[in-house]
Amino acid sequence: MGLVTATVDRLTFRNFTELASLTGAIAASGFRRFSTYRQATVASLVTNTMFGFLRTYVMLAIVGTAGATLAGYTGAQLAGYVWVGQGLLGVVLLWGWNDLAERIRSGDVVTDLMRPIHPVLSYLSADLGRAAYAMMFRFLPPIVVGALVFQIYLPKDLVTYPLFLISVLLAVIVCFACRYLVNASAFWLLDHRGVTMFWLFTSGIMGGLYFPVHFLPDWAVALLWFGTPGPSLLQAPMDIFVERDGVAIRVGLIGIQLFWAVLLLWVCTVVQRRAERKMVIQGG
Amino acid sequence: MRVIDVRGLRKEFTVRVRKTMLRREKRVVAAVDGVDLRVERGELLGYLGPNGAGKSTTLKMLTGVLHPTAGHVSVCGFTPVPQRIKLARRIGVVFGQRSQLWWDLPLRDSFDLLKAIYRVPGEQHAAQLKRCRDLLDLDSFMDTPVRQLSLGQRMRGELTASLLHSPEILFLDEPTIGLDVVSKQAVRGFLAELGARGDTTIVLTTHDLADIERLCSRIVVIDHGKVVHDGSIQDLHLRYGSRRRVIADFDVAFTYPVDLPGVVLESSTGTRLVFAVDEVGPLAAVLAANGSLRDLSIAEPEIEDVISRLYQTPAGQVG
């Protein structure tokens, strides 16, 4: 993968451990950086929890009128789906990340390019650190609140827990890659707001945030899963958590996420290379 | 040993100019137009030029951030763009108007992170950091988040950040911009000490000519993308006929006609006369012998004057 070969000459064990300690150090810094914004964390928690109530009542009303189940979910599974989604929103960080675009606009991106590390790897490592912080402080509180007020589905199989964690990790990587590409559009457009608006509008729908993609016709569901990275952002970990499908399908969902993670990271490195070729550093 | 070898370096940008509401015309502008530059290990080079001359563009090509349109570039034996990541370990860069530190983290954490990124062995990192902490007086703000540092403190942090991996070449793009006198002196003193040790090559871009006079043995002046001077400051004065000034004050108006070779009367108010001279002695003797001389002062040629004359000369007519 270009990501690795750009950083080390040959992928030996020593190089691999050096790379792992490097990404670990950057991830740790990402964790520390986000842990300094405690009030922002509290504000996000309050917002996510409030929207959790709103969405749960809507979902329960829908499943109530539809019968005992809807699109393969029981009421408790849909409640679980909503609250896990509210918790994961801050972990995958669907919206609100424009650091790279701002650095491109200001020209500060030049300092990213002067470090002996591929920019995609550097930003990804920092994002994994941020996600680890969010997993500890933004994921659990909404779920606890949801579980206290509603009957929410908790996994019955033990294997679901590691599968869920792997799925969350892949969701973070897929979401990071999408955000990186949206931000990198600023290399060409400078004003990336149009692309960001498109991402805001489509990611929530395709990711299954507003409603499970299984509410849509079968052909649309297949198109979304295999033709877009959308469901890999949120739908996959949420479906795994509420055990909508059997173990084999849950593993398959992780396979789809892995495919999108590898593909999109590769696209990020290609886009970065193209951007560097035509780059004009803003502001001298 | 040559650490920078640049021949025929050129960088073109395409600029789109609006002609009518719908029509735009492409125009190619050469920001750097055939620069040749050779720098030996341990040199302290001043790279000067007016705004838009191509200084920063050259620096970005030397560090592998921008692709040259044409020409040969070798830095520390590497071709910068394809070998940017390898080169990055061997060079340090400070942009006066940009930060390489992490905004949200204390300075200490930024340094720890750079240690990991540059894979600096623990002992080497500790020794370099200690030297910078002593020379740049960092201890009082090592635990302050970068966003809360003053500009002078941040710049001292930036210098440290660029040196922790012991780079062979340090590129400095306007490192004293916006700094107060005390901070400027601290930065200059530090760079002078670094340059005196002779193991780090320093390429300094600045508009502050005091930086250049204090630090650089060699200056390269670039204008409209071309090198218009490459040599010492003394060479520049010689080349542009910069002369010392003699300012003579008299108790009563001095009227004796001075007619000496190499002496030009620049201005006169009767009791104060200003001369441009090659040699002071003969003029001083004439002034003292023929008038009631009260005071005599000699002003060395101002580098600002020479540089501004150089900038105003159309490119291509010099050098």
XYZ file of C-alpha atoms in Angstrom:
603
model
C 0.000 0.000 0.000
C 1.371 3.413 -0.946
C 0.718 4.558 2.582
C 3.445 2.342 3.963
C 5.966 2.302 1.147
C 6.085 6.084 1.155
C 7.242 6.039 4.761
C 9.687 3.148 4.947
C 11.951 1.612 2.345
C 11.211 -2.040 2.966
C 8.573 -3.350 5.292
C 10.848 -5.282 7.651
C 9.869 -6.218 11.214
C 12.016 -3.390 12.572
C 10.444 -0.883 10.230
C 7.016 -2.190 11.128
C 7.596 -1.763 14.867
C 9.024 1.731 14.277
C 5.962 2.583 12.209
C 3.669 1.187 14.890
C 5.374 3.215 17.626
C 5.221 6.328 15.435
C 1.497 5.957 14.724
C 1.010 5.134 18.411
C 2.747 8.352 19.455
C 0.669 10.445 17.044
C -2.525 8.676 18.146
C -1.633 9.390 21.787
C -1.199 13.056 20.891
C -4.605 12.993 19.142
C -6.100 11.608 22.357
C -4.457 14.334 24.464
C -5.429 17.106 22.074
C -9.120 16.239 22.200
C -9.082 15.612 25.927
C -8.312 19.323 26.419
C -11.773 20.276 25.105
C -13.890 18.926 27.971
C -16.689 21.477 27.719
C -17.111 20.702 24.018
C -17.386 17.018 24.936
C -20.130 17.763 27.459
C -22.016 19.963 24.977
C -21.886 17.231 22.320
C -23.066 14.650 24.805
C -26.101 16.728 25.752
C -27.001 17.313 22.092
C -26.520 13.678 21.103
C -28.598 12.490 24.051
C -31.462 14.896 23.284
C -31.571 13.796 19.667
C -31.462 10.201 20.923
C -34.795 10.714 22.723
C -36.336 12.328 19.667
C -35.248 9.564 17.316
C -36.179 6.737 19.684
C -39.757 7.999 20.016
C -40.079 8.261 16.233
C -38.649 4.747 15.726
C -40.894 3.230 18.409
C -43.932 4.918 16.840
C -43.025 3.488 13.434
C -42.425 -0.039 14.690
C -45.615 0.219 16.765
C -47.700 0.865 13.676
C -45.806 -1.732 11.587
C -46.268 -4.636 14.024
C -43.743 -6.526 16.145
C -40.817 -6.069 13.781
C -39.834 -3.704 11.025
C -37.190 -4.459 8.371
C -35.792 -7.188 10.622
C -35.629 -5.075 13.809
C -37.715 -5.414 16.967
C -38.602 -2.311 18.977
C -35.752 -2.957 21.442
C -33.305 -3.466 18.568
C -34.395 -0.185 16.984
C -33.985 1.607 20.322
C -30.520 0.040 20.644
C -29.793 1.026 17.060
C -30.659 4.655 17.803
C -28.629 4.940 21.020
C -25.579 3.137 19.662
C -25.803 5.447 16.658
C -25.931 8.522 18.885
C -22.852 7.277 20.734
C -20.967 6.422 17.572
C -21.679 9.764 15.913
C -18.853 11.399 17.878
C -16.565 8.395 17.540
C -16.575 8.167 13.755
C -16.967 11.981 13.668
C -19.321 12.080 10.739
C -19.363 15.886 10.657
C -17.442 18.877 11.832
C -13.874 18.050 10.812
C -12.339 20.614 8.496
C -8.802 20.841 9.902
C -7.106 19.809 6.666
C -9.229 22.110 4.493
C -8.462 25.037 6.784
C -4.747 24.270 6.629
C -4.927 24.152 2.837
C -6.779 27.474 2.761
C -4.248 29.162 5.027
C -1.215 27.484 3.469
C -0.226 25.882 6.794
C -0.465 22.514 5.056
C 3.121 23.161 3.977
C 4.367 22.202 7.446
C 2.548 18.845 7.198
C 4.538 18.120 4.057
C 7.859 18.886 5.708
C 7.618 16.025 8.163
C 9.124 12.621 7.463
C 5.750 10.917 7.471
C 3.044 10.538 4.844
C 0.325 13.128 5.544
C -2.482 10.544 5.232
C -0.816 8.285 7.814
C -0.154 11.249 10.091
C -3.761 12.498 9.995
C -5.157 8.951 10.290
C -3.044 8.223 13.384
C -4.180 11.432 15.049
C -7.799 10.591 14.155
C -7.512 7.137 15.721
C -6.319 8.801 18.936
C -9.252 11.185 18.784
C -11.637 8.260 18.211
C -10.178 6.403 21.208
C -10.923 9.450 23.361
C -14.444 9.667 21.928
C -15.003 5.948 22.509
C -14.284 6.477 26.190
C -16.121 9.726 26.759
C -18.696 10.146 23.997
C -19.828 6.613 23.226
C -20.927 5.198 26.550
C -22.881 8.081 28.194
C -25.719 8.244 25.597
C -26.080 4.454 25.702
C -26.317 4.469 29.492
C -28.992 7.189 29.355
C -30.874 5.289 26.625
C -30.684 2.031 28.594
C -32.030 3.720 31.739
C -35.069 5.187 29.988
C -35.873 2.654 27.253
C -35.642 -1.061 26.830
C -32.677 -1.311 24.476
C -31.238 -4.436 22.941
C -27.854 -5.533 24.257
C -25.780 -8.197 22.449
C -26.483 -11.816 23.437
C -23.468 -13.466 21.749
C -20.077 -12.831 23.322
C -18.489 -12.806 19.880
C -20.542 -9.724 19.035
C -18.425 -7.540 21.313
C -15.049 -8.028 19.551
C -16.837 -7.928 16.180
C -18.421 -4.636 17.175
C -15.082 -3.133 18.242
C -13.429 -4.185 14.957
C -16.380 -2.758 13.060
C -16.110 0.563 14.946
C -12.375 0.748 14.163
C -13.076 0.167 10.462
C -15.949 2.675 10.553
C -13.564 5.288 11.974
C -11.059 4.569 9.183
C -13.716 4.690 6.446
C -15.155 7.903 7.864
C -11.685 9.425 8.219
C -10.922 8.631 4.577
C -14.210 10.202 3.427
C -13.549 13.323 5.511
C -9.986 13.499 4.235
C -11.221 13.403 0.632
C -13.900 16.033 1.313
C -11.227 18.252 2.918
C -8.667 17.559 0.182
C -11.081 19.033 -2.360
C -9.838 22.367 -0.994
C -6.566 21.740 -2.871
C -8.552 22.329 -6.060
C -11.515 24.420 -4.937
C -10.180 26.402 -1.948
C -13.801 26.969 -0.966
C -14.832 23.461 -0.041
C -18.214 24.366 1.430
C -20.184 22.915 -1.495
C -18.486 19.536 -1.176
C -18.932 19.634 2.608
C -22.659 20.354 2.220
C -22.966 17.394 -0.149
C -21.179 15.199 2.417
C -23.402 16.483 5.257
C -26.524 15.730 3.262
C -25.587 12.298 1.947
C -23.529 10.770 4.767
C -26.369 10.744 7.283
C -28.797 9.112 4.855
C -26.350 6.619 3.311
C -24.765 5.829 6.648
C -28.089 4.822 8.195
C -28.057 7.596 10.784
C -31.558 8.973 10.223
C -33.149 5.565 9.605
C -31.721 2.071 8.968
C -30.907 1.607 5.279
C -32.933 -1.624 5.470
C -36.082 0.531 5.445
C -35.303 1.135 1.763
C -36.123 -1.272 -1.117
C -33.783 -4.259 -1.465
C -32.123 -2.953 -4.614
C -31.302 0.353 -2.917
C -29.929 -1.469 0.140
C -27.632 -3.584 -2.071
C -26.560 -0.509 -4.017
C -25.706 1.370 -0.838
C -23.752 -1.486 0.773
C -21.732 -2.476 -2.266
C -21.677 0.715 -4.307
C -21.006 3.301 -1.609
C -19.041 3.479 1.647
C -22.158 4.943 3.376
C -23.378 1.914 5.404
C -19.786 1.153 6.455
C -19.778 4.436 8.393
C -22.520 3.635 10.936
C -24.983 1.028 9.708
C -22.476 -1.853 9.967
C -21.436 -1.391 13.617
C -25.024 -0.600 14.629
C -26.374 -3.750 12.921
C -23.621 -5.829 14.516
C -24.389 -4.418 17.955
C -28.145 -5.178 17.780
C -27.423 -8.584 16.165
C -29.918 -8.051 13.378
C -28.279 -10.839 11.347
C -26.454 -14.108 12.062
C -22.740 -14.289 12.856
C -21.765 -15.069 9.249
C -23.471 -11.941 7.938
C -21.970 -9.865 10.759
C -18.501 -11.034 9.701
C -19.459 -10.280 6.087
C -20.351 -6.693 7.060
C -16.859 -6.321 8.505
C -15.476 -7.663 5.209
C -17.365 -4.942 3.322
C -16.035 -2.308 5.719
C -12.495 -3.616 5.276
C -12.865 -3.386 1.508
C -13.993 0.260 1.736
C -11.305 1.146 4.272
C -8.494 -0.171 2.062
C -9.959 1.291 -1.128
C -10.588 4.739 0.335
C -7.191 5.003 2.021
C -5.605 4.142 -1.307
C -7.728 6.840 -2.981
C -6.584 9.297 -0.296
C -2.915 8.612 -1.120
C -3.603 9.012 -4.859
C -5.489 12.276 -4.298
C -2.737 13.538 -2.006
C -0.094 12.770 -4.638
C -2.104 14.525 -7.350
C -2.710 17.503 -5.074
C 0.988 17.843 -4.312
C 1.824 17.878 -8.022
C -0.425 20.819 -8.761
C -0.136 22.505 -5.404
C 0.224 26.214 -4.919
C 0.965 27.114 -1.306
C -1.431 29.869 -0.333
C -0.037 33.014 1.212
C 3.559 32.752 -0.007
C 31.201 19.439 0.882
C 28.356 20.767 -1.222
C 24.955 20.347 0.432
C 22.795 22.308 -2.004
C 23.291 22.185 -5.749
C 20.748 23.986 -7.892
C 21.079 24.591 -11.609
C 18.618 26.322 -13.913
C 15.784 26.064 -11.394
C 12.474 27.280 -12.749
C 8.926 27.302 -11.408
C 5.966 28.426 -13.470
C 2.468 29.062 -12.190
C -0.593 29.371 -14.362
C -2.636 32.433 -13.547
C -6.155 32.859 -14.914
C -7.053 36.426 -15.763
C -10.690 37.396 -16.250
C -11.095 38.992 -19.681
C -14.873 39.214 -19.972
C -17.757 37.907 -17.866
C -17.373 34.434 -19.322
C -13.888 34.348 -20.752
C -10.749 33.822 -18.771
C -7.287 33.831 -20.179
C -4.484 31.626 -18.939
C -1.138 33.267 -18.359
C 2.053 31.545 -17.345
C 4.114 33.386 -14.734
C 7.641 32.314 -13.835
C 8.055 32.763 -10.066
C 11.583 31.369 -10.242
C 13.390 31.799 -13.529
C 16.699 29.979 -13.925
C 18.227 30.140 -10.438
C 21.714 28.659 -9.947
C 22.866 28.137 -6.367
C 25.610 26.146 -4.726
C 25.929 26.044 -0.957
C 28.744 24.359 0.943
C 28.370 22.645 4.320
C 28.451 25.070 7.254
C 27.691 28.193 5.202
C 25.297 30.791 6.571
C 23.539 32.109 3.508
C 21.188 35.083 3.351
C 18.600 34.724 0.606
C 17.087 38.107 -0.118
C 14.581 39.594 -2.450
C 11.549 41.878 -2.540
C 8.042 40.516 -1.990
C 7.118 38.160 -4.799
C 10.720 37.720 -5.935
C 10.559 33.920 -5.632
C 12.373 33.366 -2.330
C 9.746 31.238 -0.626
C 9.035 29.371 -3.852
C 12.742 28.473 -4.078
C 12.726 27.304 -0.471
C 9.666 25.146 -1.102
C 11.370 23.544 -4.093
C 14.526 22.931 -2.059
C 12.489 21.229 0.666
C 10.486 19.070 -1.765
C 7.089 20.673 -1.263
C 6.797 22.161 -4.753
C 7.666 20.469 -8.033
C 10.118 22.497 -10.101
C 8.979 23.137 -13.672
C 12.560 22.710 -14.872
C 16.119 22.513 -13.584
C 18.278 20.337 -11.388
C 17.965 20.334 -7.589
C 20.022 18.305 -5.160
C 19.806 18.844 -1.392
C 21.908 16.652 0.936
C 22.366 14.395 -2.088
C 18.601 13.895 -2.518
C 16.247 15.005 -5.246
C 13.752 16.827 -3.021
C 10.319 15.996 -4.453
C 10.560 12.228 -5.009
C 12.692 11.805 -1.875
C 10.873 14.337 0.287
C 10.298 12.059 3.269
C 13.970 10.962 3.402
C 15.108 14.553 2.947
C 12.795 15.756 5.718
C 14.892 13.831 8.272
C 18.021 15.732 7.205
C 16.642 19.276 7.130
C 14.873 21.608 9.502
C 12.471 24.306 8.393
C 11.051 27.337 10.175
C 8.413 29.483 8.558
C 8.006 32.722 10.475
C 4.369 32.957 9.491
C 3.407 29.332 10.012
C 3.635 26.924 12.899
C 4.886 23.366 12.962
C 3.863 22.951 16.591
C 0.568 21.462 17.739
C -1.794 24.244 18.690
C -3.579 22.367 21.486
C -0.558 20.704 23.086
C 2.008 22.069 25.535
C 5.395 22.770 23.987
C 6.877 19.786 25.829
C 4.354 17.408 24.202
C 5.041 18.876 20.759
C 8.729 18.145 21.247
C 8.000 14.578 22.411
C 5.861 14.034 19.343
C 8.593 15.356 17.052
C 11.032 12.964 18.713
C 8.758 10.086 17.674
C 8.114 11.443 14.168
C 11.808 11.983 13.423
C 12.773 8.818 15.328
C 15.422 10.656 17.314
C 17.247 8.454 19.869
C 16.377 9.410 23.465
C 19.842 10.640 24.455
C 20.293 12.764 21.338
C 16.844 14.282 21.823
C 17.524 15.076 25.485
C 20.896 16.673 24.678
C 19.534 18.813 21.816
C 16.520 19.861 23.856
C 18.677 20.840 26.807
C 20.917 22.974 24.595
C 17.923 24.765 23.076
C 16.259 25.197 26.482
C 19.412 26.845 27.820
C 20.139 29.031 24.805
C 16.566 30.025 24.043
C 15.365 30.179 27.632
C 12.375 27.891 27.157
C 11.909 26.568 30.667
C 9.304 29.066 31.795
C 6.816 28.039 29.086
C 7.594 24.377 28.353
C 4.234 23.303 29.808
C 2.149 26.064 28.223
C -0.125 25.080 25.317
C 1.226 26.498 22.068
C -1.935 28.536 21.475
C -1.190 30.545 24.630
C 2.424 31.420 23.775
C 3.471 34.908 22.710
C 4.905 35.235 19.199
C 8.453 35.480 20.555
C 7.996 32.400 22.749
C 6.429 30.466 19.898
C 9.279 31.342 17.551
C 11.782 30.079 20.102
C 9.711 26.905 20.254
C 9.659 26.687 16.440
C 13.449 26.990 16.281
C 13.832 24.230 18.843
C 11.325 22.042 16.976
C 13.302 22.424 13.759
C 16.605 21.479 15.427
C 15.686 18.527 17.649
C 16.613 15.995 14.967
C 20.004 17.723 14.369
C 19.386 18.680 10.740
C 22.252 19.213 8.313
C 20.518 22.206 6.766
C 18.222 24.664 8.486
C 15.912 26.668 6.229
C 14.542 29.796 7.863
C 11.829 31.789 6.127
C 11.517 35.169 7.851
C 12.140 33.828 11.366
C 12.174 37.267 13.000
C 9.005 38.644 11.393
C 6.822 40.444 13.899
C 9.222 39.905 16.819
C 10.147 42.630 19.287
C 13.737 43.792 19.664
C 14.554 41.489 22.570
C 13.130 38.393 20.874
C 14.886 39.299 17.622
C 18.175 39.538 19.458
C 17.563 36.191 21.162
C 16.852 34.510 17.816
C 19.827 36.177 16.118
C 22.181 35.289 18.955
C 21.044 31.693 18.809
C 21.507 31.482 15.026
C 24.937 33.147 15.273
C 26.013 30.535 17.791
C 24.588 27.729 15.655
C 26.357 29.088 12.568
C 29.654 29.523 14.402
C 29.773 25.827 15.287
C 29.912 25.139 11.545
C 28.079 21.819 11.390
C 24.708 23.191 10.345
C 24.207 24.926 7.030
C 21.733 27.790 7.400
C 19.699 29.331 4.592
C 17.997 32.449 5.882
C 15.288 34.333 4.047
C 14.360 37.663 5.570
C 13.396 41.253 4.921
C 15.183 42.336 8.066
C 18.590 43.393 6.827
C 19.919 43.606 10.364
C 19.534 39.800 10.469
C 21.638 39.568 7.335
C 24.333 41.972 8.501
C 24.594 40.237 11.840
C 24.585 36.669 10.580
C 25.377 36.088 6.931
C 28.789 35.906 5.336
C 27.248 35.409 1.922
C 24.093 36.856 0.434
C 22.184 35.854 -2.626
C 19.725 38.426 -3.914
C 16.886 37.296 -6.150
C 14.523 39.548 -8.069
C 11.822 38.639 -10.577
C 12.898 35.025 -10.169
C 16.540 35.615 -11.145
C 19.699 35.811 -9.054
C 20.975 39.401 -9.234
C 23.777 39.142 -6.678
C 25.745 36.302 -5.131
C 28.595 37.265 -2.810
C 29.472 39.000 0.440
C 27.934 42.238 1.722
C 31.255 43.982 1.004
C 31.043 42.804 -2.621
C 27.623 44.359 -2.815
C 28.849 47.711 -1.526
C 31.775 47.674 -3.917
C 29.604 46.726 -6.833
C 27.040 49.434 -6.215
C 29.568 52.077 -5.258
C 28.223 52.439 -1.738
C 30.285 55.015 0.038
C 30.738 56.119 3.556
C 29.255 59.457 4.495
C 31.100 62.205 6.335
C 28.880 64.618 8.252
C 30.713 67.796 9.250
C 29.281 70.456 11.588
C 30.799 73.967 11.749
C 30.377 76.895 14.128
C 30.125 79.295 11.183
C 29.091 78.488 7.609
C 31.779 76.618 5.691
C 32.373 78.150 2.265
C 35.743 76.756 1.187
C 35.355 74.869 -2.121
C 36.292 71.205 -1.571
C 37.731 69.640 -4.681
C 39.186 66.259 -3.801
C 39.124 63.052 -5.888
C 36.516 60.554 -4.628
C 34.614 63.178 -2.613
C 31.092 64.313 -3.506
C 29.147 66.951 -1.613
C 25.699 65.481 -1.075
C 24.027 68.287 0.868
C 24.833 71.526 2.641
C 22.981 73.785 5.098
C 25.932 76.116 5.566
C 26.934 74.836 9.012
C 26.283 71.163 8.239
C 27.779 69.496 5.171
C 27.331 65.872 4.129
C 29.903 64.258 1.845
C 30.061 60.803 0.203
C 33.670 59.664 0.254
C 36.018 56.811 -0.601
C 38.638 57.896 1.970
C 37.956 60.029 5.024
C 41.500 61.283 5.827
C 42.140 63.882 3.059
C 38.653 65.377 3.451
C 38.982 65.626 7.238
C 42.279 67.447 6.836
C 40.780 69.997 4.399
C 37.728 70.601 6.575
C 39.783 71.074 9.734
C 42.257 73.420 8.033
C 39.731 75.669 6.299
C 36.815 76.103 8.702
C 35.716 76.182 12.324
C 35.036 72.449 12.522
C 32.974 71.565 15.606
C 32.078 67.936 14.996
C 32.771 65.234 12.404
C 30.989 61.905 12.149
C 31.339 59.041 9.719
C 28.382 56.841 8.693
C 29.011 53.421 7.208
C 27.036 52.688 4.034
C 23.507 51.486 4.761
C 22.739 48.054 3.420
C 19.105 49.137 3.064
C 20.156 51.723 0.491
C 22.121 49.232 -1.532
C 19.409 46.614 -1.458
C 16.673 49.076 -2.357
C 18.774 50.287 -5.314
C 19.253 46.679 -6.321
C 15.506 45.968 -6.115
C 14.712 49.039 -8.194
C 17.064 48.004 -10.986
C 15.093 46.194 -13.696
C 15.866 42.457 -13.550
C 18.178 41.261 -16.253
C 20.184 44.490 -16.299
C 22.309 43.434 -13.399
C 24.446 40.387 -12.710
